[in-house]
PDB file of C-alpha atoms in Angstrom:
ATOM      1  CA  MET A   1      12.812 -95.396 165.311  1.00 46.00           C
ATOM      2  CA  ALA A   2      14.974 -96.310 162.346  1.00 54.00           C
ATOM      3  CA  LEU A   3      13.964 -96.887 158.721  1.00 61.00           C
ATOM      4  CA  ASP A   4      12.692-100.382 157.931  1.00 63.00           C
ATOM      5  CA  GLY A   5      13.995-102.614 155.140  1.00 66.00           C
ATOM      6  CA  CYS A   6      12.001-100.960 152.361  1.00 73.00           C
ATOM      7  CA  GLY A   7      13.102 -97.504 153.439  1.00 72.00           C
ATOM      8  CA  LEU A   8      16.757 -98.508 153.631  1.00 79.00           C
ATOM      9  CA  PHE A   9      16.527-100.196 150.220  1.00 82.00           C
ATOM     10  CA  CYS A  10      15.086 -97.013 148.673  1.00 83.00           C
ATOM     11  CA  LYS A  11      17.759 -94.950 150.393  1.00 83.00           C
ATOM     12  CA  TYR A  12      20.537 -97.004 148.840  1.00 86.00           C
ATOM     13  CA  ILE A  13      18.808 -96.978 145.453  1.00 87.00           C
ATOM     14  CA  LEU A  14      18.743 -93.176 145.581  1.00 88.00           C
ATOM     15  CA  LEU A  15      22.419 -93.043 146.503  1.00 88.00           C
ATOM     16  CA  ILE A  16      23.349 -95.256 143.541  1.00 90.00           C
ATOM     17  CA  PHE A  17      21.070 -93.223 141.259  1.00 90.00           C
ATOM     18  CA  ASN A  18      22.703 -89.983 142.400  1.00 90.00           C
ATOM     19  CA  ILE A  19      26.209 -91.342 141.757  1.00 92.00           C
ATOM     20  CA  ILE A  20      25.267 -92.232 138.177  1.00 91.00           C
ATOM     21  CA  PHE A  21      23.401 -88.962 137.707  1.00 90.00           C
ATOM     22  CA  ALA A  22      26.351 -86.966 139.049  1.00 92.00           C
ATOM     23  CA  THR A  23      28.781 -88.737 136.699  1.00 93.00           C
ATOM     24  CA  VAL A  24      26.647 -88.017 133.643  1.00 92.00           C
ATOM     25  CA  GLY A  25      25.970 -84.455 134.793  1.00 91.00           C
ATOM     26  CA  LEU A  26      29.660 -83.741 135.255  1.00 93.00           C
ATOM     27  CA  ALA A  27      30.388 -85.212 131.816  1.00 91.00           C
ATOM     28  CA  PHE A  28      27.733 -83.008 130.160  1.00 90.00           C
ATOM     29  CA  LEU A  29      28.807 -79.885 132.034  1.00 91.00           C
ATOM     30  CA  GLY A  30      32.508 -80.498 131.416  1.00 90.00           C
ATOM     31  CA  LEU A  31      31.994 -81.125 127.708  1.00 83.00           C
ATOM     32  CA  GLY A  32      29.764 -78.062 127.352  1.00 85.00           C
ATOM     33  CA  LEU A  33      32.212 -75.783 129.167  1.00 87.00           C
ATOM     34  CA  TRP A  34      35.110 -77.165 127.131  1.00 81.00           C
ATOM     35  CA  LEU A  35      33.291 -76.553 123.843  1.00 76.00           C
ATOM     36  CA  ARG A  36      32.381 -73.039 124.961  1.00 78.00           C
ATOM     37  CA  PHE A  37      35.569 -71.731 126.553  1.00 79.00           C
ATOM     38  CA  SER A  38      38.479 -73.818 125.241  1.00 72.00           C
ATOM     39  CA  ASN A  39      41.013 -71.840 123.219  1.00 68.00           C
ATOM     40  CA  ASP A  40      40.794 -74.499 120.520  1.00 61.00           C
ATOM     41  CA  THR A  41      37.025 -74.415 120.192  1.00 62.00           C
ATOM     42  CA  ARG A  42      35.843 -70.924 121.079  1.00 63.00           C
ATOM     43  CA  GLY A  43      36.573 -69.832 117.520  1.00 59.00           C
ATOM     44  CA  ILE A  44      33.288 -71.302 116.352  1.00 59.00           C
ATOM     45  CA  PHE A  45      31.507 -68.766 118.600  1.00 63.00           C
ATOM     46  CA  GLU A  46      33.647 -65.816 117.505  1.00 61.00           C
ATOM     47  CA  ILE A  47      34.071 -66.304 113.752  1.00 56.00           C
ATOM     48  CA  ASP A  48      30.937 -65.500 111.758  1.00 56.00           C
ATOM     49  CA  ALA A  49      31.873 -67.920 109.004  1.00 50.00           C
ATOM     50  CA  LEU A  50      31.887 -70.780 111.538  1.00 51.00           C
ATOM     51  CA  SER A  51      28.962 -69.684 113.668  1.00 52.00           C
ATOM     52  CA  SER A  52      26.132 -72.173 113.909  1.00 56.00           C
ATOM     53  CA  THR A  53      22.862 -71.779 115.741  1.00 66.00           C
ATOM     54  CA  THR A  54      22.600 -75.555 116.188  1.00 70.00           C
ATOM     55  CA  PHE A  55      26.125 -75.795 117.581  1.00 72.00           C
ATOM     56  CA  VAL A  56      25.617 -72.921 120.023  1.00 75.00           C
ATOM     57  CA  THR A  57      22.249 -74.359 121.099  1.00 78.00           C
ATOM     58  CA  ALA A  58      23.735 -77.820 121.623  1.00 80.00           C
ATOM     59  CA  VAL A  59      26.570 -76.449 123.778  1.00 82.00           C
ATOM     60  CA  THR A  60      24.117 -74.347 125.800  1.00 83.00           C
ATOM     61  CA  VAL A  61      21.880 -77.373 126.352  1.00 87.00           C
ATOM     62  CA  LEU A  62      24.856 -79.432 127.536  1.00 87.00           C
ATOM     63  CA  ILE A  63      25.825 -76.760 130.087  1.00 90.00           C
ATOM     64  CA  ILE A  64      22.267 -76.228 131.350  1.00 91.00           C
ATOM     65  CA  LEU A  65      21.448 -79.955 131.471  1.00 90.00           C
ATOM     66  CA  GLY A  66      24.677 -80.784 133.301  1.00 91.00           C
ATOM     67  CA  SER A  67      24.068 -77.998 135.825  1.00 93.00           C
ATOM     68  CA  VAL A  68      20.459 -79.096 136.454  1.00 92.00           C
ATOM     69  CA  MET A  69      21.524 -82.707 136.949  1.00 91.00           C
ATOM     70  CA  LEU A  70      24.131 -81.685 139.507  1.00 93.00           C
ATOM     71  CA  VAL A  71      21.565 -79.563 141.370  1.00 94.00           C
ATOM     72  CA  VAL A  72      19.223 -82.568 141.467  1.00 93.00           C
ATOM     73  CA  VAL A  73      22.050 -84.712 142.830  1.00 92.00           C
ATOM     74  CA  VAL A  74      22.821 -82.178 145.569  1.00 93.00           C
ATOM     75  CA  PHE A  75      19.231 -82.249 146.849  1.00 93.00           C
ATOM     76  CA  GLY A  76      18.989 -86.026 146.449  1.00 90.00           C
ATOM     77  CA  ASP A  77      22.221 -86.800 148.264  1.00 89.00           C
ATOM     78  CA  TYR A  78      21.561 -84.319 151.055  1.00 91.00           C
ATOM     79  CA  GLY A  79      18.023 -85.540 151.553  1.00 88.00           C
ATOM     80  CA  ALA A  80      18.839 -89.246 151.443  1.00 86.00           C
ATOM     81  CA  CYS A  81      22.084 -89.188 153.463  1.00 85.00           C
ATOM     82  CA  ASN A  82      20.830 -86.818 156.169  1.00 85.00           C
ATOM     83  CA  GLU A  83      17.179 -87.936 155.987  1.00 81.00           C
ATOM     84  CA  LYS A  84      15.911 -84.406 155.399  1.00 87.00           C
ATOM     85  CA  ARG A  85      12.328 -84.331 154.193  1.00 88.00           C
ATOM     86  CA  CYS A  86      12.507 -80.812 152.762  1.00 92.00           C
ATOM     87  CA  ALA A  87      15.435 -81.688 150.492  1.00 91.00           C
ATOM     88  CA  LEU A  88      13.703 -84.909 149.415  1.00 91.00           C
ATOM     89  CA  GLN A  89      10.544 -82.983 148.555  1.00 93.00           C
ATOM     90  CA  VAL A  90      12.512 -80.641 146.277  1.00 94.00           C
ATOM     91  CA  PHE A  91      14.321 -83.672 144.838  1.00 94.00           C
ATOM     92  CA  SER A  92      10.989 -85.361 144.082  1.00 93.00           C
ATOM     93  CA  VAL A  93       9.600 -82.286 142.333  1.00 94.00           C
ATOM     94  CA  LEU A  94      12.746 -81.967 140.182  1.00 94.00           C
ATOM     95  CA  LEU A  95      12.612 -85.665 139.285  1.00 93.00           C
ATOM     96  CA  ALA A  96       8.950 -85.383 138.248  1.00 94.00           C
ATOM     97  CA  LEU A  97       9.752 -82.377 136.057  1.00 94.00           C
ATOM     98  CA  LEU A  98      12.727 -84.110 134.460  1.00 92.00           C
ATOM     99  CA  ALA A  99      10.708 -87.255 133.759  1.00 92.00           C
ATOM    100  CA  GLY A 100       7.971 -85.198 132.101  1.00 93.00           C
ATOM    101  CA  VAL A 101      10.464 -83.216 130.024  1.00 92.00           C
ATOM    102  CA  THR A 102      12.262 -86.414 128.974  1.00 91.00           C
ATOM    103  CA  VAL A 103       9.036 -87.998 127.736  1.00 92.00           C
ATOM    104  CA  ALA A 104       8.099 -84.793 125.897  1.00 92.00           C
ATOM    105  CA  VAL A 105      11.543 -84.608 124.235  1.00 89.00           C
ATOM    106  CA  GLY A 106      11.259 -88.254 123.193  1.00 89.00           C
ATOM    107  CA  MET A 107       7.868 -87.701 121.554  1.00 91.00           C
ATOM    108  CA  ILE A 108       8.939 -84.466 119.853  1.00 90.00           C
ATOM    109  CA  THR A 109      12.171 -86.056 118.621  1.00 87.00           C
ATOM    110  CA  TYR A 110      10.232 -88.942 117.083  1.00 89.00           C
ATOM    111  CA  SER A 111       7.518 -86.783 115.493  1.00 90.00           C
ATOM    112  CA  LYS A 112      10.067 -84.327 114.052  1.00 89.00           C
ATOM    113  CA  ARG A 113      12.862 -86.776 113.345  1.00 88.00           C
ATOM    114  CA  ALA A 114      13.620 -85.341 109.903  1.00 88.00           C
ATOM    115  CA  GLU A 115      14.126 -81.855 111.303  1.00 89.00           C
ATOM    116  CA  VAL A 116      16.144 -83.144 114.268  1.00 88.00           C
ATOM    117  CA  GLY A 117      18.336 -85.135 111.882  1.00 89.00           C
ATOM    118  CA  LEU A 118      19.058 -81.976 109.907  1.00 90.00           C
ATOM    119  CA  HIS A 119      20.088 -80.187 113.096  1.00 88.00           C
ATOM    120  CA  ILE A 120      22.409 -83.030 114.083  1.00 88.00           C
ATOM    121  CA  ALA A 121      23.955 -82.951 110.607  1.00 89.00           C
ATOM    122  CA  GLU A 122      24.459 -79.203 110.988  1.00 87.00           C
ATOM    123  CA  PHE A 123      26.130 -79.791 114.364  1.00 85.00           C
ATOM    124  CA  TYR A 124      28.476 -82.283 112.687  1.00 88.00           C
ATOM    125  CA  SER A 125      29.260 -79.764 109.946  1.00 86.00           C
ATOM    126  CA  SER A 126      30.180 -77.207 112.601  1.00 81.00           C
ATOM    127  CA  MET A 127      32.538 -79.688 114.282  1.00 82.00           C
ATOM    128  CA  TYR A 128      34.055 -80.489 110.885  1.00 86.00           C
ATOM    129  CA  ALA A 129      34.577 -76.805 110.069  1.00 81.00           C
ATOM    130  CA  LEU A 130      36.176 -76.293 113.487  1.00 78.00           C
ATOM    131  CA  TYR A 131      38.640 -79.131 112.866  1.00 82.00           C
ATOM    132  CA  VAL A 132      39.524 -77.811 109.424  1.00 81.00           C
ATOM    133  CA  SER A 133      40.143 -74.331 110.872  1.00 77.00           C
ATOM    134  CA  ASN A 134      42.461 -75.284 113.749  1.00 75.00           C
ATOM    135  CA  GLY A 135      43.118 -79.055 113.650  1.00 77.00           C
ATOM    136  CA  ASP A 136      42.066 -79.518 117.268  1.00 75.00           C
ATOM    137  CA  PRO A 137      43.096 -83.066 118.348  1.00 79.00           C
ATOM    138  CA  VAL A 138      40.023 -83.594 120.535  1.00 75.00           C
ATOM    139  CA  VAL A 139      37.705 -82.643 117.670  1.00 80.00           C
ATOM    140  CA  ARG A 140      39.728 -84.974 115.477  1.00 85.00           C
ATOM    141  CA  VAL A 141      39.056 -87.871 117.846  1.00 85.00           C
ATOM    142  CA  THR A 142      35.363 -86.965 117.846  1.00 84.00           C
ATOM    143  CA  LEU A 143      35.182 -86.882 114.050  1.00 88.00           C
ATOM    144  CA  THR A 144      37.101 -90.158 113.801  1.00 89.00           C
ATOM    145  CA  PHE A 145      34.646 -91.802 116.183  1.00 88.00           C
ATOM    146  CA  ILE A 146      31.652 -90.525 114.162  1.00 89.00           C
ATOM    147  CA  HIS A 147      33.227 -91.628 110.859  1.00 89.00           C
ATOM    148  CA  MET A 148      34.033 -95.088 112.171  1.00 90.00           C
ATOM    149  CA  MET A 149      30.620 -95.555 113.773  1.00 89.00           C
ATOM    150  CA  LEU A 150      28.668 -94.455 110.672  1.00 89.00           C
ATOM    151  CA  HIS A 151      31.282 -95.558 108.092  1.00 89.00           C
ATOM    152  CA  CYS A 152      31.220 -92.247 106.288  1.00 88.00           C
ATOM    153  CA  CYS A 153      33.891 -89.775 105.153  1.00 87.00           C
ATOM    154  CA  GLY A 154      33.568 -86.089 105.909  1.00 85.00           C
ATOM    155  CA  ILE A 155      31.415 -83.562 104.083  1.00 86.00           C
ATOM    156  CA  THR A 156      32.065 -84.728 100.521  1.00 84.00           C
ATOM    157  CA  GLY A 157      32.463 -88.496 100.911  1.00 81.00           C
ATOM    158  CA  VAL A 158      35.367 -88.451  98.415  1.00 81.00           C
ATOM    159  CA  PRO A 159      38.584 -89.495 100.191  1.00 75.00           C
ATOM    160  CA  LEU A 160      40.818 -88.134  97.408  1.00 72.00           C
ATOM    161  CA  VAL A 161      39.632 -84.565  97.926  1.00 76.00           C
ATOM    162  CA  GLU A 162      38.449 -84.786 101.525  1.00 77.00           C
ATOM    163  CA  ILE A 163      40.304 -82.294 103.756  1.00 79.00           C
ATOM    164  CA  ALA A 164      39.862 -84.425 106.893  1.00 80.00           C
ATOM    165  CA  LYS A 165      40.541 -87.723 105.140  1.00 81.00           C
ATOM    166  CA  GLU A 166      42.834 -88.884 107.973  1.00 85.00           C
ATOM    167  CA  THR A 167      39.700 -89.228 110.120  1.00 86.00           C
ATOM    168  CA  CYS A 168      37.889 -91.408 107.591  1.00 86.00           C
ATOM    169  CA  PRO A 169      37.547 -95.197 107.995  1.00 87.00           C
ATOM    170  CA  LYS A 170      39.346 -97.699 105.796  1.00 86.00           C
ATOM    171  CA  PRO A 171      37.478 -98.481 102.555  1.00 83.00           C
ATOM    172  CA  ASP A 172      35.526-101.724 102.532  1.00 83.00           C
ATOM    173  CA  GLY A 173      35.794-102.236  98.790  1.00 80.00           C
ATOM    174  CA  PHE A 174      37.558-100.988  95.682  1.00 79.00           C
ATOM    175  CA  MET A 175      35.027 -98.272  94.886  1.00 83.00           C
ATOM    176  CA  GLU A 176      35.232 -96.829  98.417  1.00 76.00           C
ATOM    177  CA  HIS A 177      38.814 -95.772  97.656  1.00 76.00           C
ATOM    178  CA  PHE A 178      37.208 -93.158  95.421  1.00 80.00           C
ATOM    179  CA  VAL A 179      33.701 -92.557  96.798  1.00 85.00           C
ATOM    180  CA  MET A 180      32.200 -93.151 100.248  1.00 87.00           C
ATOM    181  CA  THR A 181      28.984 -91.897 101.768  1.00 87.00           C
ATOM    182  CA  SER A 182      29.090 -88.334 103.081  1.00 89.00           C
ATOM    183  CA  CYS A 183      28.492 -87.934 106.804  1.00 90.00           C
ATOM    184  CA  PRO A 184      25.699 -85.286 106.786  1.00 90.00           C
ATOM    185  CA  GLY A 185      23.529 -87.459 104.538  1.00 90.00           C
ATOM    186  CA  THR A 186      24.361 -90.580 106.525  1.00 91.00           C
ATOM    187  CA  ILE A 187      23.521 -88.843 109.818  1.00 91.00           C
ATOM    188  CA  ILE A 188      20.126 -87.741 108.510  1.00 90.00           C
ATOM    189  CA  SER A 189      19.181 -91.158 107.132  1.00 91.00           C
ATOM    190  CA  THR A 190      20.511 -93.027 110.180  1.00 89.00           C
ATOM    191  CA  PHE A 191      18.674 -90.824 112.663  1.00 89.00           C
ATOM    192  CA  ASP A 192      15.459 -91.154 110.666  1.00 89.00           C
ATOM    193  CA  SER A 193      15.691 -94.949 110.710  1.00 90.00           C
ATOM    194  CA  ARG A 194      16.677 -95.117 114.392  1.00 88.00           C
ATOM    195  CA  ALA A 195      14.308 -92.490 115.745  1.00 87.00           C
ATOM    196  CA  PRO A 196      12.155 -95.180 117.453  1.00 90.00           C
ATOM    197  CA  LEU A 197      15.283 -96.426 119.261  1.00 89.00           C
ATOM    198  CA  VAL A 198      16.123 -92.882 120.412  1.00 87.00           C
ATOM    199  CA  MET A 199      12.573 -92.423 121.680  1.00 89.00           C
ATOM    200  CA  GLY A 200      12.779 -95.769 123.480  1.00 90.00           C
ATOM    201  CA  ILE A 201      16.004 -94.727 125.185  1.00 89.00           C
ATOM    202  CA  LEU A 202      14.454 -91.468 126.341  1.00 89.00           C
ATOM    203  CA  ILE A 203      11.321 -93.236 127.567  1.00 92.00           C
ATOM    204  CA  GLY A 204      13.533 -95.723 129.408  1.00 91.00           C
ATOM    205  CA  THR A 205      15.414 -92.843 131.000  1.00 90.00           C
ATOM    206  CA  ALA A 206      12.101 -91.353 132.109  1.00 92.00           C
ATOM    207  CA  ALA A 207      11.153 -94.735 133.633  1.00 92.00           C
ATOM    208  CA  LEU A 208      14.382 -94.735 135.670  1.00 91.00           C
ATOM    209  CA  LEU A 209      13.569 -91.218 136.876  1.00 92.00           C
ATOM    210  CA  VAL A 210      10.118 -92.418 137.908  1.00 93.00           C
ATOM    211  CA  ILE A 211      11.661 -95.326 139.845  1.00 92.00           C
ATOM    212  CA  ALA A 212      13.895 -92.856 141.696  1.00 91.00           C
ATOM    213  CA  LEU A 213      10.820 -90.687 142.298  1.00 92.00           C
ATOM    214  CA  VAL A 214       8.907 -93.616 143.807  1.00 92.00           C
ATOM    215  CA  CYS A 215      11.850 -94.423 146.096  1.00 90.00           C
ATOM    216  CA  SER A 216      12.012 -90.790 147.153  1.00 91.00           C
ATOM    217  CA  ILE A 217       8.289 -90.755 147.991  1.00 91.00           C
ATOM    218  CA  VAL A 218       8.604 -94.025 149.962  1.00 89.00           C
ATOM    219  CA  LEU A 219      11.522 -92.580 151.919  1.00 88.00           C
ATOM    220  CA  LEU A 220       9.567 -89.389 152.559  1.00 88.00           C
ATOM    221  CA  LYS A 221       6.616 -91.304 153.981  1.00 87.00           C
ATOM    222  CA  GLN A 222       8.853 -93.410 156.223  1.00 86.00           C
ATOM    223  CA  LEU A 223      10.681 -90.346 157.515  1.00 83.00           C
ATOM    224  CA  LYS A 224       7.352 -88.721 158.289  1.00 82.00           C
ATOM    225  CA  THR A 225       6.239 -91.819 160.185  1.00 82.00           C
ATOM    226  CA  VAL A 226       9.518 -91.958 162.134  1.00 75.00           C
ATOM    227  CA  GLN A 227       9.225 -88.296 163.063  1.00 75.00           C
ATOM    228  CA  GLN A 228       5.598 -88.698 164.161  1.00 75.00           C
ATOM    229  CA  ASP A 229       6.446 -91.758 166.264  1.00 70.00           C
ATOM    230  CA  ALA A 230       9.362 -89.940 167.880  1.00 68.00           C
ATOM    231  CA  ALA A 231       7.167 -86.920 168.681  1.00 69.00           C
ATOM    232  CA  ALA A 232       4.472 -89.173 170.180  1.00 71.00           C
ATOM    233  CA  TYR A 233       7.084 -90.983 172.297  1.00 65.00           C
ATOM    234  CA  TYR A 234       8.514 -87.747 173.705  1.00 70.00           C
ATOM    235  CA  ARG A 235       5.025 -86.430 174.469  1.00 71.00           C
ATOM    236  CA  THR A 236       4.266 -89.626 176.371  1.00 76.00           C
ATOM    237  CA  VAL A 237       7.549 -89.648 178.312  1.00 71.00           C
ATOM    238  CA  TYR A 238       7.762 -85.957 179.076  1.00 64.00           C
TER     239      TYR A 238
END
């Protein structure tokens, strides 16, 4: 017996989910490995003056999260494509754990948004110090993106004395030629005001994980039914 319409639908949903998950996982893992081992960025791990617990923690989280996501994809793809119940069972357990962790992170992030904002600002300061030390072009693009998105200018907020002023956005008014908002303060205030949005995104991500979990369970039940029917048929025939 083959899978019915619902089972096939869930199978294709899982395949699409795994493609997206694999893409994000590879991006996280690649970025984490680049930040850790690139000749242009490893200095922040080796020079005491540039060392940052937040930066090191963030890079470690990127590497671990990317690796875990790829492991989940391996079990999901193998189980869905080859209709292996054991792999789907492991996949379901991993999805349940990830969904729970995502919800917990969302709640903790919201309840401790001031502290999290400080850590993000410290991470930015580490990136800024890294750019000042070696002028890495990739870090420059990252800083430029942050400055444009938040409309802030470096550590000081004063374009005339700012070391990385080439990454700052164009002033909106006359006074901004002399003074703009500094990025660490802007990051903290912006994260505090948008903490509910961040929590909503994380809760939404957990909901997508739950949907994938439901599809995995449906597929597991259908595979079990197919195997039982096949065993009953062979017992009857032979």
